[in-house]
CSV table of C-alpha atoms and ligand atoms in Angstrom, one decimal:
chain,number,residue,atom,x,y,z
A,8,MET,CA,87.3,125.9,87.2
A,9,TYR,CA,87.6,125.1,90.9
A,10,ASN,CA,84.8,123.1,92.5
A,11,LYS,CA,84.6,123.5,96.3
A,12,ASP,CA,82.9,120.1,96.6
A,13,ASN,CA,86.1,118.2,97.4
A,14,VAL,CA,87.7,116.7,100.6
A,15,PHE,CA,90.7,119.0,100.7
A,16,TYR,CA,88.5,122.1,100.7
A,17,LYS,CA,86.7,120.6,103.7
A,18,ILE,CA,90.1,120.0,105.4
A,19,LEU,CA,91.1,123.6,104.7
A,20,LYS,CA,87.9,124.8,106.3
A,21,SER,CA,88.4,122.5,109.3
A,22,GLU,CA,85.1,120.7,108.5
A,23,ILE,CA,86.9,117.4,108.6
A,24,PRO,CA,90.1,116.6,110.5
A,25,ALA,CA,93.6,115.9,109.2
A,26,GLU,CA,96.9,114.8,110.8
A,27,VAL,CA,98.6,118.2,110.2
A,28,ILE,CA,102.4,118.3,109.8
A,29,TYR,CA,102.9,121.9,108.8
A,30,GLU,CA,101.1,125.1,107.9
A,31,ASP,CA,101.9,128.5,106.6
A,32,GLU,CA,100.2,131.3,104.6
A,33,ALA,CA,100.3,129.3,101.3
A,34,ALA,CA,100.4,125.6,102.3
A,35,LEU,CA,98.9,123.0,104.5
A,36,ALA,CA,100.6,119.6,104.9
A,37,PHE,CA,99.1,116.5,106.4
A,38,HIS,CA,99.5,112.7,106.3
A,39,ASP,CA,97.7,110.8,103.6
A,40,ILE,CA,94.8,108.8,105.0
A,41,HIS,CA,95.7,105.8,102.8
A,42,PRO,CA,99.6,105.9,102.7
A,43,GLN,CA,101.0,104.1,99.7
A,44,LYS,CA,104.6,104.3,101.1
A,45,LYS,CA,106.1,104.3,104.6
A,46,ILE,CA,106.0,108.1,104.5
A,47,HIS,CA,103.2,109.6,102.4
A,48,ALA,CA,102.3,113.2,103.0
A,49,LEU,CA,100.3,115.7,101.1
A,50,VAL,CA,101.0,119.4,100.7
A,51,ILE,CA,98.0,121.4,99.5
A,52,THR,CA,97.6,125.0,98.6
A,53,LYS,CA,95.6,127.4,100.8
A,54,GLY,CA,94.5,129.1,97.6
A,55,LEU,CA,91.8,127.4,95.6
A,56,TYR,CA,93.4,125.8,92.5
A,57,SER,CA,92.1,122.6,91.0
A,58,ASN,CA,95.5,121.2,89.8
A,59,PHE,CA,99.1,122.1,89.0
A,60,ASP,CA,98.3,123.8,85.7
A,61,ASP,CA,95.7,126.0,87.4
A,62,PHE,CA,98.1,126.9,90.2
A,63,ILE,CA,101.1,127.7,88.0
A,64,SER,CA,99.1,129.9,85.6
A,65,SER,CA,97.0,131.7,88.3
A,66,ALA,CA,99.1,132.0,91.5
A,67,SER,CA,101.5,134.8,92.3
A,68,ALA,CA,105.2,134.2,92.1
A,69,GLN,CA,105.4,134.7,95.9
A,70,GLU,CA,102.6,132.1,96.5
A,71,ILE,CA,104.4,129.6,94.2
A,72,ARG,CA,107.7,130.2,95.9
A,73,ILE,CA,106.2,129.8,99.4
A,74,PHE,CA,104.3,126.7,98.4
A,75,PHE,CA,107.2,124.8,97.0
A,76,SER,CA,109.4,125.9,99.9
A,77,ALA,CA,106.8,124.4,102.1
A,78,VAL,CA,107.1,121.1,100.2
A,79,SER,CA,110.8,121.1,100.9
A,80,LYS,CA,110.3,122.0,104.5
A,81,VAL,CA,107.9,119.2,105.1
A,82,ALA,CA,110.3,116.7,103.5
A,83,ASP,CA,112.9,117.9,106.0
A,84,MET,CA,110.4,117.7,108.9
A,85,LEU,CA,109.6,114.1,107.9
A,86,GLY,CA,113.3,113.2,107.9
A,87,VAL,CA,113.5,112.3,104.2
A,88,SER,CA,115.6,115.1,102.9
A,89,GLN,CA,118.9,113.1,103.4
A,90,THR,CA,117.6,109.7,102.4
A,91,GLY,CA,115.7,110.9,99.4
A,92,TYR,CA,112.0,111.2,98.4
A,93,ARG,CA,109.7,111.6,95.5
A,94,ILE,CA,107.2,114.4,94.8
A,95,ILE,CA,104.2,113.7,92.6
A,96,SER,CA,101.2,115.7,91.4
A,97,ASN,CA,98.4,114.1,89.5
A,98,ILE,CA,96.7,116.3,86.9
A,99,GLY,CA,93.5,115.3,85.2
A,100,PRO,CA,91.7,112.0,84.4
A,101,ASP,CA,94.5,110.0,82.9
A,102,SER,CA,96.7,110.6,86.0
A,103,GLY,CA,94.0,109.2,88.3
A,104,GLN,CA,93.7,112.6,90.1
A,105,GLU,CA,91.0,111.9,92.8
A,106,VAL,CA,90.8,115.2,94.6
A,107,GLU,CA,90.4,118.3,92.5
A,108,HIS,CA,92.4,120.6,94.7
A,109,PHE,CA,96.1,121.1,93.8
A,110,HIS,CA,98.4,119.0,96.0
A,111,ILE,CA,101.8,117.4,96.0
A,112,HIS,CA,102.4,113.9,97.3
A,113,ILE,CA,105.6,113.3,99.2
A,114,TRP,CA,106.7,109.7,99.2
A,115,GLY,CA,109.7,108.4,101.1
A,116,GLY,CA,111.0,106.5,104.1
A,117,GLU,CA,111.8,103.4,102.0
A,118,LYS,CA,113.4,102.5,98.6
A,119,LEU,CA,111.0,103.6,96.0
B,23,AMP,P1,95.2,112.2,94.0
B,23,AMP,O1,94.8,110.9,93.4
B,23,AMP,O2,96.5,112.7,93.6
B,23,AMP,O3,94.0,113.2,93.9
B,23,AMP,O4,95.4,111.9,95.5
B,23,AMP,C1,94.4,112.1,96.5
B,23,AMP,C2,95.0,111.6,97.8
B,23,AMP,O5,94.2,112.1,98.9
B,23,AMP,C3,95.0,110.0,97.9
B,23,AMP,O6,96.3,109.5,98.2
B,23,AMP,C4,94.0,109.8,99.1
B,23,AMP,O7,94.5,108.7,99.9
B,23,AMP,C5,94.2,111.1,99.9
B,23,AMP,N1,93.0,111.4,100.8
B,23,AMP,C6,91.7,111.4,100.4
B,23,AMP,N2,91.0,111.8,101.5
B,23,AMP,C7,91.8,112.1,102.5
B,23,AMP,C8,91.7,112.7,103.8
B,23,AMP,N3,90.5,112.9,104.3
B,23,AMP,N4,92.8,112.9,104.5
B,23,AMP,C9,94.0,112.6,104.0
B,23,AMP,N5,94.2,112.2,102.8
B,23,AMP,C10,93.2,111.9,102.0
């Protein structure tokens, strides 16, 4: 069950700012406000999904394809495609998921 009371929903609605890297019909990418690595970006869905499980079971095949292509594009734009990077998605309480709007973390720019 998606709850609109989360910070990424506010970013999607332009109620709060973000340092945007990329945007298309399915994805919005911006820099993490508290980077844990030299490069730390977030790619969030435009659709309202609370986590990966929700996204993969409810989104259309086209939306899923566009979203994950966007993740790859953003890595390329950040210059980490050649050097390597890590993608992470936290799902639920044990993972430490803080924001209940599906997102992928991109870490890179250094040895992980
Ligand atoms: P997660 O624990 O996977 O839900 O990660 C949420 C991430 O969102 C954390 O890395 C936070 O630093 C990041 N974050 C929280 N608020 C903002 C914001 N306003 N702009 C950018 N990143 C944010």
